[in-house]
Amino acid sequence: EAQVTQNPRYLITVTGKKLTVTCSQNMNHEYMSWYRQDPGLGLRQIYYSMNVEVTDKGDVPEGYKVSRKEKRNFPLILESPSPNQTSLYFCASSSGQGITFGSGTRLTVV
Amino acid sequence: GDSVTQMEGPVTLSEEAFLTINCTYTATGYPSLFWYVQYPGEGLQLLLKATKADDKGSNKGFEATYRKETTSFHLEKGSVQVSDSAVYFCALSAGVYSGGGADGLTFGKGTHLIIQP
């Protein structure tokens, strides 16, 4: 089954403790991206990647890092999480025929 | 930059009512337009899309027509059901692969639709 898999689904962490949210797709898509969803703001793109080793900032990249060492994986890294990064995060991948979203990761930073 | 404006909810309707959710956009060039739906506790699913002016996207009884002259992509359904209760996002992509949005999507803020039996 074609899918985008994110882990974990839920995460509660403390300010400053580094964390990684993993994202994997099994569709051999070149393009992957991360979004955050916040009430009243919709979805905003954090980072995207057009291919292996090619990443670029989206609309709200501050406080986040990404890497794309393999085509299938695109982890989102928060080096020093802060409470304003509490949000619902979505990974997505695309081949140009349509975007597939993961099920989301709900992150709470206390 | 690109932007999408959609009516904010919640929008509350009775079952079998007619639905319209307005969406207008600002973009350079000729973007592709999308409607995504998010059911409670789930990720986003593509509902329908249109890639050029006057195209009509349709799926599950929902329709939207790409109107370049009014820069709009309003979502409509003739008779809604309780199961249509969800958050609906209008989005555009003006990227290189604009047919699939590979340059990233610009989303509206979402419209929460509540259908009462």
PDB file of C-alpha atoms in Angstrom:
ATOM      1  CA  GLU A   1       0.000   0.000   0.000  1.00  0.00           C
ATOM      2  CA  ALA A   2       1.340   3.412  -0.994  1.00  0.00           C
ATOM      3  CA  GLN A   3       1.789   5.494   2.102  1.00  0.00           C
ATOM      4  CA  VAL A   4       3.701   8.076   4.052  1.00  0.00           C
ATOM      5  CA  THR A   5       4.545   6.894   7.549  1.00  0.00           C
ATOM      6  CA  GLN A   6       5.341   9.276  10.380  1.00  0.00           C
ATOM      7  CA  ASN A   7       6.487   8.404  13.861  1.00  0.00           C
ATOM      8  CA  PRO A   8       5.623   8.989  16.565  1.00  0.00           C
ATOM      9  CA  ARG A   9       1.918   9.887  16.322  1.00  0.00           C
ATOM     10  CA  TYR A  10       2.010  11.661  19.673  1.00  0.00           C
ATOM     11  CA  LEU A  11       4.929  13.137  21.573  1.00  0.00           C
ATOM     12  CA  ILE A  12       5.201  15.195  24.731  1.00  0.00           C
ATOM     13  CA  THR A  13       8.637  16.600  25.476  1.00  0.00           C
ATOM     14  CA  VAL A  14      10.331  19.295  27.526  1.00  0.00           C
ATOM     15  CA  THR A  15      11.850  22.538  26.334  1.00  0.00           C
ATOM     16  CA  GLY A  16      15.343  22.118  24.966  1.00  0.00           C
ATOM     17  CA  LYS A  17      15.386  18.344  24.602  1.00  0.00           C
ATOM     18  CA  LYS A  18      16.347  17.429  21.056  1.00  0.00           C
ATOM     19  CA  LEU A  19      13.868  15.301  19.159  1.00  0.00           C
ATOM     20  CA  THR A  20      13.408  13.775  15.730  1.00  0.00           C
ATOM     21  CA  VAL A  21      10.164  12.993  13.949  1.00  0.00           C
ATOM     22  CA  THR A  22      10.683  10.374  11.277  1.00  0.00           C
ATOM     23  CA  CYS A  23       8.986  10.246   7.901  1.00  0.00           C
ATOM     24  CA  SER A  24       9.215   7.485   5.335  1.00  0.00           C
ATOM     25  CA  GLN A  25       7.496   6.955   1.985  1.00  0.00           C
ATOM     26  CA  ASN A  26       7.323   3.811  -0.127  1.00  0.00           C
ATOM     27  CA  MET A  27       6.351   5.398  -3.443  1.00  0.00           C
ATOM     28  CA  ASN A  28       9.842   6.344  -4.686  1.00  0.00           C
ATOM     29  CA  HIS A  29       8.779  10.009  -4.752  1.00  0.00           C
ATOM     30  CA  GLU A  30      11.444  12.615  -5.317  1.00  0.00           C
ATOM     31  CA  TYR A  31       9.680  15.427  -3.511  1.00  0.00           C
ATOM     32  CA  MET A  32       9.012  15.443   0.241  1.00  0.00           C
ATOM     33  CA  SER A  33       8.000  18.180   2.615  1.00  0.00           C
ATOM     34  CA  TRP A  34       7.008  19.018   6.187  1.00  0.00           C
ATOM     35  CA  TYR A  35       4.056  21.145   7.270  1.00  0.00           C
ATOM     36  CA  ARG A  36       2.757  22.297  10.601  1.00  0.00           C
ATOM     37  CA  GLN A  37      -0.915  22.857  11.296  1.00  0.00           C
ATOM     38  CA  ASP A  38      -2.056  25.398  13.860  1.00  0.00           C
ATOM     39  CA  PRO A  39      -5.579  26.582  14.713  1.00  0.00           C
ATOM     40  CA  GLY A  40      -6.560  29.612  12.677  1.00  0.00           C
ATOM     41  CA  LEU A  41      -3.386  29.434  10.576  1.00  0.00           C
ATOM     42  CA  GLY A  42      -4.008  26.389   8.406  1.00  0.00           C
ATOM     43  CA  LEU A  43      -0.993  24.454   7.171  1.00  0.00           C
ATOM     44  CA  ARG A  44       2.351  26.107   6.667  1.00  0.00           C
ATOM     45  CA  GLN A  45       5.338  24.550   4.969  1.00  0.00           C
ATOM     46  CA  ILE A  46       8.460  24.147   7.113  1.00  0.00           C
ATOM     47  CA  TYR A  47      10.992  22.566   4.757  1.00  0.00           C
ATOM     48  CA  TYR A  48      10.927  20.682   1.499  1.00  0.00           C
ATOM     49  CA  SER A  49      13.260  18.469  -0.478  1.00  0.00           C
ATOM     50  CA  MET A  50      13.326  18.064  -4.236  1.00  0.00           C
ATOM     51  CA  ASN A  51      15.616  15.032  -4.102  1.00  0.00           C
ATOM     52  CA  VAL A  52      18.355  13.315  -2.110  1.00  0.00           C
ATOM     53  CA  GLU A  53      20.687  15.878  -0.533  1.00  0.00           C
ATOM     54  CA  VAL A  54      18.538  18.751  -1.855  1.00  0.00           C
ATOM     55  CA  THR A  55      16.559  20.614   0.800  1.00  0.00           C
ATOM     56  CA  ASP A  56      15.194  24.131   1.080  1.00  0.00           C
ATOM     57  CA  LYS A  57      13.302  26.319   3.510  1.00  0.00           C
ATOM     58  CA  GLY A  58       9.583  26.691   3.381  1.00  0.00           C
ATOM     59  CA  ASP A  59       7.561  29.454   4.982  1.00  0.00           C
ATOM     60  CA  VAL A  60       8.352  28.739   8.659  1.00  0.00           C
ATOM     61  CA  PRO A  61      11.771  27.023   8.912  1.00  0.00           C
ATOM     62  CA  GLU A  62      13.045  28.670  12.106  1.00  0.00           C
ATOM     63  CA  GLY A  63      13.853  26.169  14.839  1.00  0.00           C
ATOM     64  CA  TYR A  64      13.804  23.139  12.534  1.00  0.00           C
ATOM     65  CA  LYS A  65      16.304  21.089  10.578  1.00  0.00           C
ATOM     66  CA  VAL A  66      15.839  18.365   8.004  1.00  0.00           C
ATOM     67  CA  SER A  67      18.010  15.906   6.139  1.00  0.00           C
ATOM     68  CA  ARG A  68      17.504  13.824   3.026  1.00  0.00           C
ATOM     69  CA  LYS A  69      20.212  11.172   2.897  1.00  0.00           C
ATOM     70  CA  GLU A  70      17.956   8.603   1.291  1.00  0.00           C
ATOM     71  CA  LYS A  71      15.090   9.045  -1.095  1.00  0.00           C
ATOM     72  CA  ARG A  72      12.532   7.383   1.142  1.00  0.00           C
ATOM     73  CA  ASN A  73      13.295   9.181   4.426  1.00  0.00           C
ATOM     74  CA  PHE A  74      12.921  12.820   5.418  1.00  0.00           C
ATOM     75  CA  PRO A  75      13.249  13.312   9.187  1.00  0.00           C
ATOM     76  CA  LEU A  76      12.340  16.553  10.929  1.00  0.00           C
ATOM     77  CA  ILE A  77      14.739  17.572  13.686  1.00  0.00           C
ATOM     78  CA  LEU A  78      14.076  19.990  16.508  1.00  0.00           C
ATOM     79  CA  GLU A  79      17.453  20.698  18.094  1.00  0.00           C
ATOM     80  CA  SER A  80      16.055  22.715  21.011  1.00  0.00           C
ATOM     81  CA  PRO A  81      12.264  22.558  21.044  1.00  0.00           C
ATOM     82  CA  SER A  82      10.293  25.437  22.494  1.00  0.00           C
ATOM     83  CA  PRO A  83       6.616  25.687  23.508  1.00  0.00           C
ATOM     84  CA  ASN A  84       5.768  27.656  20.336  1.00  0.00           C
ATOM     85  CA  GLN A  85       6.616  24.520  18.378  1.00  0.00           C
ATOM     86  CA  THR A  86       3.686  22.724  19.939  1.00  0.00           C
ATOM     87  CA  SER A  87       1.688  21.806  16.861  1.00  0.00           C
ATOM     88  CA  LEU A  88       0.394  19.092  14.560  1.00  0.00           C
ATOM     89  CA  TYR A  89       3.010  18.130  11.988  1.00  0.00           C
ATOM     90  CA  PHE A  90       2.467  16.487   8.622  1.00  0.00           C
ATOM     91  CA  CYS A  91       4.965  14.928   6.280  1.00  0.00           C
ATOM     92  CA  ALA A  92       4.085  14.684   2.592  1.00  0.00           C
ATOM     93  CA  SER A  93       5.553  13.252  -0.580  1.00  0.00           C
ATOM     94  CA  SER A  94       4.819  13.824  -4.255  1.00  0.00           C
ATOM     95  CA  SER A  95       5.855  12.622  -7.690  1.00  0.00           C
ATOM     96  CA  GLY A  96       4.088  15.397  -9.556  1.00  0.00           C
ATOM     97  CA  GLN A  97       0.860  13.407  -9.795  1.00  0.00           C
ATOM     98  CA  GLY A  98      -0.463  14.390  -6.417  1.00  0.00           C
ATOM     99  CA  ILE A  99       0.647  14.798  -2.831  1.00  0.00           C
ATOM    100  CA  THR A 100       0.228  12.081  -0.196  1.00  0.00           C
ATOM    101  CA  PHE A 101       0.196  13.133   3.449  1.00  0.00           C
ATOM    102  CA  GLY A 102       1.166  11.163   6.505  1.00  0.00           C
ATOM    103  CA  SER A 103      -1.255  10.758   9.394  1.00  0.00           C
ATOM    104  CA  GLY A 104       0.358  13.467  11.458  1.00  0.00           C
ATOM    105  CA  THR A 105       2.438  13.845  14.624  1.00  0.00           C
ATOM    106  CA  ARG A 106       0.974  15.795  17.493  1.00  0.00           C
ATOM    107  CA  LEU A 107       3.853  17.398  19.389  1.00  0.00           C
ATOM    108  CA  THR A 108       3.520  19.113  22.741  1.00  0.00           C
ATOM    109  CA  VAL A 109       6.502  20.985  24.178  1.00  0.00           C
ATOM    110  CA  VAL A 110       6.185  21.875  27.849  1.00  0.00           C
TER     111      VAL A 110
ATOM    112  CA  GLY B   1       3.525  35.825  -2.657  1.00  0.00           C
ATOM    113  CA  ASP B   2       0.856  33.257  -3.266  1.00  0.00           C
ATOM    114  CA  SER B   3      -2.130  33.177  -0.942  1.00  0.00           C
ATOM    115  CA  VAL B   4      -5.437  31.411  -0.484  1.00  0.00           C
ATOM    116  CA  THR B   5      -8.450  32.867   1.272  1.00  0.00           C
ATOM    117  CA  GLN B   6     -11.346  30.704   2.313  1.00  0.00           C
ATOM    118  CA  MET B   7     -14.366  31.255   4.464  1.00  0.00           C
ATOM    119  CA  GLU B   8     -13.681  30.362   8.045  1.00  0.00           C
ATOM    120  CA  GLY B   9     -16.102  28.350  10.057  1.00  0.00           C
ATOM    121  CA  PRO B  10     -17.446  26.630  11.669  1.00  0.00           C
ATOM    122  CA  VAL B  11     -20.109  26.172   9.040  1.00  0.00           C
ATOM    123  CA  THR B  12     -23.097  24.287  10.410  1.00  0.00           C
ATOM    124  CA  LEU B  13     -25.690  22.757   8.085  1.00  0.00           C
ATOM    125  CA  SER B  14     -28.484  20.259   8.316  1.00  0.00           C
ATOM    126  CA  GLU B  15     -28.244  16.950   6.497  1.00  0.00           C
ATOM    127  CA  GLU B  16     -29.244  17.172   2.818  1.00  0.00           C
ATOM    128  CA  ALA B  17     -28.570  20.908   2.676  1.00  0.00           C
ATOM    129  CA  PHE B  18     -26.640  22.497  -0.196  1.00  0.00           C
ATOM    130  CA  LEU B  19     -23.020  23.324   0.596  1.00  0.00           C
ATOM    131  CA  THR B  20     -20.791  26.072  -0.714  1.00  0.00           C
ATOM    132  CA  ILE B  21     -17.386  26.845   0.738  1.00  0.00           C
ATOM    133  CA  ASN B  22     -15.804  29.866  -0.901  1.00  0.00           C
ATOM    134  CA  CYS B  23     -12.151  29.957  -1.892  1.00  0.00           C
ATOM    135  CA  THR B  24     -10.244  32.680  -3.706  1.00  0.00           C
ATOM    136  CA  TYR B  25      -6.567  32.841  -4.481  1.00  0.00           C
ATOM    137  CA  THR B  26      -3.723  35.113  -5.446  1.00  0.00           C
ATOM    138  CA  ALA B  27      -0.878  33.663  -7.470  1.00  0.00           C
ATOM    139  CA  THR B  28       1.476  34.453 -10.274  1.00  0.00           C
ATOM    140  CA  GLY B  29       1.193  32.352 -13.366  1.00  0.00           C
ATOM    141  CA  TYR B  30      -1.263  29.502 -13.645  1.00  0.00           C
ATOM    142  CA  PRO B  31      -1.474  27.507 -10.454  1.00  0.00           C
ATOM    143  CA  SER B  32      -3.120  24.168  -9.893  1.00  0.00           C
ATOM    144  CA  LEU B  33      -5.922  24.264  -7.345  1.00  0.00           C
ATOM    145  CA  PHE B  34      -6.899  21.663  -4.786  1.00  0.00           C
ATOM    146  CA  TRP B  35      -9.394  20.860  -2.094  1.00  0.00           C
ATOM    147  CA  TYR B  36      -8.184  18.666   0.761  1.00  0.00           C
ATOM    148  CA  VAL B  37     -10.341  17.169   3.504  1.00  0.00           C
ATOM    149  CA  GLN B  38      -9.261  16.299   7.036  1.00  0.00           C
ATOM    150  CA  TYR B  39     -11.523  14.016   9.034  1.00  0.00           C
ATOM    151  CA  PRO B  40     -11.210  14.093  12.830  1.00  0.00           C
ATOM    152  CA  GLY B  41      -7.925  12.596  14.006  1.00  0.00           C
ATOM    153  CA  GLU B  42      -6.665  11.920  10.503  1.00  0.00           C
ATOM    154  CA  GLY B  43      -4.275  13.431   7.984  1.00  0.00           C
ATOM    155  CA  LEU B  44      -5.197  15.332   4.866  1.00  0.00           C
ATOM    156  CA  GLN B  45      -6.712  13.591   1.888  1.00  0.00           C
ATOM    157  CA  LEU B  46      -6.983  15.003  -1.587  1.00  0.00           C
ATOM    158  CA  LEU B  47     -10.654  15.569  -2.362  1.00  0.00           C
ATOM    159  CA  LEU B  48     -10.399  17.035  -5.849  1.00  0.00           C
ATOM    160  CA  LYS B  49      -8.202  19.167  -8.036  1.00  0.00           C
ATOM    161  CA  ALA B  50      -8.145  21.267 -11.204  1.00  0.00           C
ATOM    162  CA  THR B  51      -5.060  22.155 -13.157  1.00  0.00           C
ATOM    163  CA  LYS B  52      -6.254  24.791 -15.634  1.00  0.00           C
ATOM    164  CA  ALA B  53      -8.902  27.414 -16.120  1.00  0.00           C
ATOM    165  CA  ASP B  54     -12.490  26.152 -16.499  1.00  0.00           C
ATOM    166  CA  ASP B  55     -11.540  22.653 -15.343  1.00  0.00           C
ATOM    167  CA  LYS B  56     -14.027  21.100 -12.951  1.00  0.00           C
ATOM    168  CA  GLY B  57     -12.770  18.756 -10.282  1.00  0.00           C
ATOM    169  CA  SER B  58     -15.235  16.336  -8.746  1.00  0.00           C
ATOM    170  CA  ASN B  59     -15.238  13.521  -6.218  1.00  0.00           C
ATOM    171  CA  LYS B  60     -17.696  11.978  -3.737  1.00  0.00           C
ATOM    172  CA  GLY B  61     -20.439  14.384  -4.862  1.00  0.00           C
ATOM    173  CA  PHE B  62     -18.253  17.450  -4.339  1.00  0.00           C
ATOM    174  CA  GLU B  63     -17.400  19.769  -7.219  1.00  0.00           C
ATOM    175  CA  ALA B  64     -15.262  22.849  -7.771  1.00  0.00           C
ATOM    176  CA  THR B  65     -14.611  24.823 -10.951  1.00  0.00           C
ATOM    177  CA  TYR B  66     -11.369  26.699 -11.631  1.00  0.00           C
ATOM    178  CA  ARG B  67     -12.468  30.274 -12.410  1.00  0.00           C
ATOM    179  CA  LYS B  68      -9.513  32.299 -13.590  1.00  0.00           C
ATOM    180  CA  GLU B  69     -11.526  35.475 -14.178  1.00  0.00           C
ATOM    181  CA  THR B  70     -12.641  35.580 -10.552  1.00  0.00           C
ATOM    182  CA  THR B  71      -9.589  33.716  -9.163  1.00  0.00           C
ATOM    183  CA  SER B  72     -11.916  31.367  -7.344  1.00  0.00           C
ATOM    184  CA  PHE B  73     -12.335  27.641  -6.698  1.00  0.00           C
ATOM    185  CA  HIS B  74     -15.499  27.318  -4.627  1.00  0.00           C
ATOM    186  CA  LEU B  75     -16.407  23.888  -3.267  1.00  0.00           C
ATOM    187  CA  GLU B  76     -20.011  22.731  -3.666  1.00  0.00           C
ATOM    188  CA  LYS B  77     -22.120  19.704  -2.837  1.00  0.00           C
ATOM    189  CA  GLY B  78     -25.788  19.333  -3.531  1.00  0.00           C
ATOM    190  CA  SER B  79     -26.794  17.294  -0.493  1.00  0.00           C
ATOM    191  CA  VAL B  80     -24.439  16.929   2.456  1.00  0.00           C
ATOM    192  CA  GLN B  81     -24.349  14.020   4.880  1.00  0.00           C
ATOM    193  CA  VAL B  82     -23.282  13.760   8.496  1.00  0.00           C
ATOM    194  CA  SER B  83     -20.216  11.859   7.292  1.00  0.00           C
ATOM    195  CA  ASP B  84     -19.069  14.984   5.416  1.00  0.00           C
ATOM    196  CA  SER B  85     -18.304  16.681   8.738  1.00  0.00           C
ATOM    197  CA  ALA B  86     -14.615  17.550   8.527  1.00  0.00           C
ATOM    198  CA  VAL B  87     -12.187  20.403   7.959  1.00  0.00           C
ATOM    199  CA  TYR B  88     -11.803  21.420   4.317  1.00  0.00           C
ATOM    200  CA  PHE B  89      -8.694  23.147   2.986  1.00  0.00           C
ATOM    201  CA  CYS B  90      -8.370  24.987  -0.279  1.00  0.00           C
ATOM    202  CA  ALA B  91      -4.828  25.016  -1.643  1.00  0.00           C
ATOM    203  CA  LEU B  92      -2.803  26.033  -4.642  1.00  0.00           C
ATOM    204  CA  SER B  93       0.491  25.099  -6.177  1.00  0.00           C
ATOM    205  CA  ALA B  94       2.343  27.180  -8.705  1.00  0.00           C
ATOM    206  CA  GLY B  95       5.507  25.087  -8.742  1.00  0.00           C
ATOM    207  CA  VAL B  96       7.441  23.490 -11.538  1.00  0.00           C
ATOM    208  CA  TYR B  97       5.361  20.347 -11.325  1.00  0.00           C
ATOM    209  CA  SER B  98       2.186  22.348 -10.837  1.00  0.00           C
ATOM    210  CA  GLY B  99       0.071  19.390 -11.780  1.00  0.00           C
ATOM    211  CA  GLY B 100       0.982  17.678  -8.566  1.00  0.00           C
ATOM    212  CA  GLY B 101       2.151  20.475  -6.369  1.00  0.00           C
ATOM    213  CA  ALA B 102       5.740  19.333  -6.072  1.00  0.00           C
ATOM    214  CA  ASP B 103       6.915  22.829  -5.299  1.00  0.00           C
ATOM    215  CA  GLY B 104       4.827  22.954  -2.175  1.00  0.00           C
ATOM    216  CA  LEU B 105       1.251  23.838  -1.469  1.00  0.00           C
ATOM    217  CA  THR B 106      -0.096  27.124  -0.161  1.00  0.00           C
ATOM    218  CA  PHE B 107      -3.109  26.400   2.032  1.00  0.00           C
ATOM    219  CA  GLY B 108      -6.064  28.399   3.176  1.00  0.00           C
ATOM    220  CA  LYS B 109      -6.786  28.385   6.907  1.00  0.00           C
ATOM    221  CA  GLY B 110      -9.403  25.664   6.638  1.00  0.00           C
ATOM    222  CA  THR B 111     -13.167  25.575   7.039  1.00  0.00           C
ATOM    223  CA  HIS B 112     -14.679  23.403   9.737  1.00  0.00           C
ATOM    224  CA  LEU B 113     -17.909  21.889   8.426  1.00  0.00           C
ATOM    225  CA  ILE B 114     -20.441  20.441  10.846  1.00  0.00           C
ATOM    226  CA  ILE B 115     -23.431  18.537   9.493  1.00  0.00           C
ATOM    227  CA  GLN B 116     -26.283  17.934  11.897  1.00  0.00           C
ATOM    228  CA  PRO B 117     -28.728  15.050  11.436  1.00  0.00           C
TER     229      PRO B 117
END
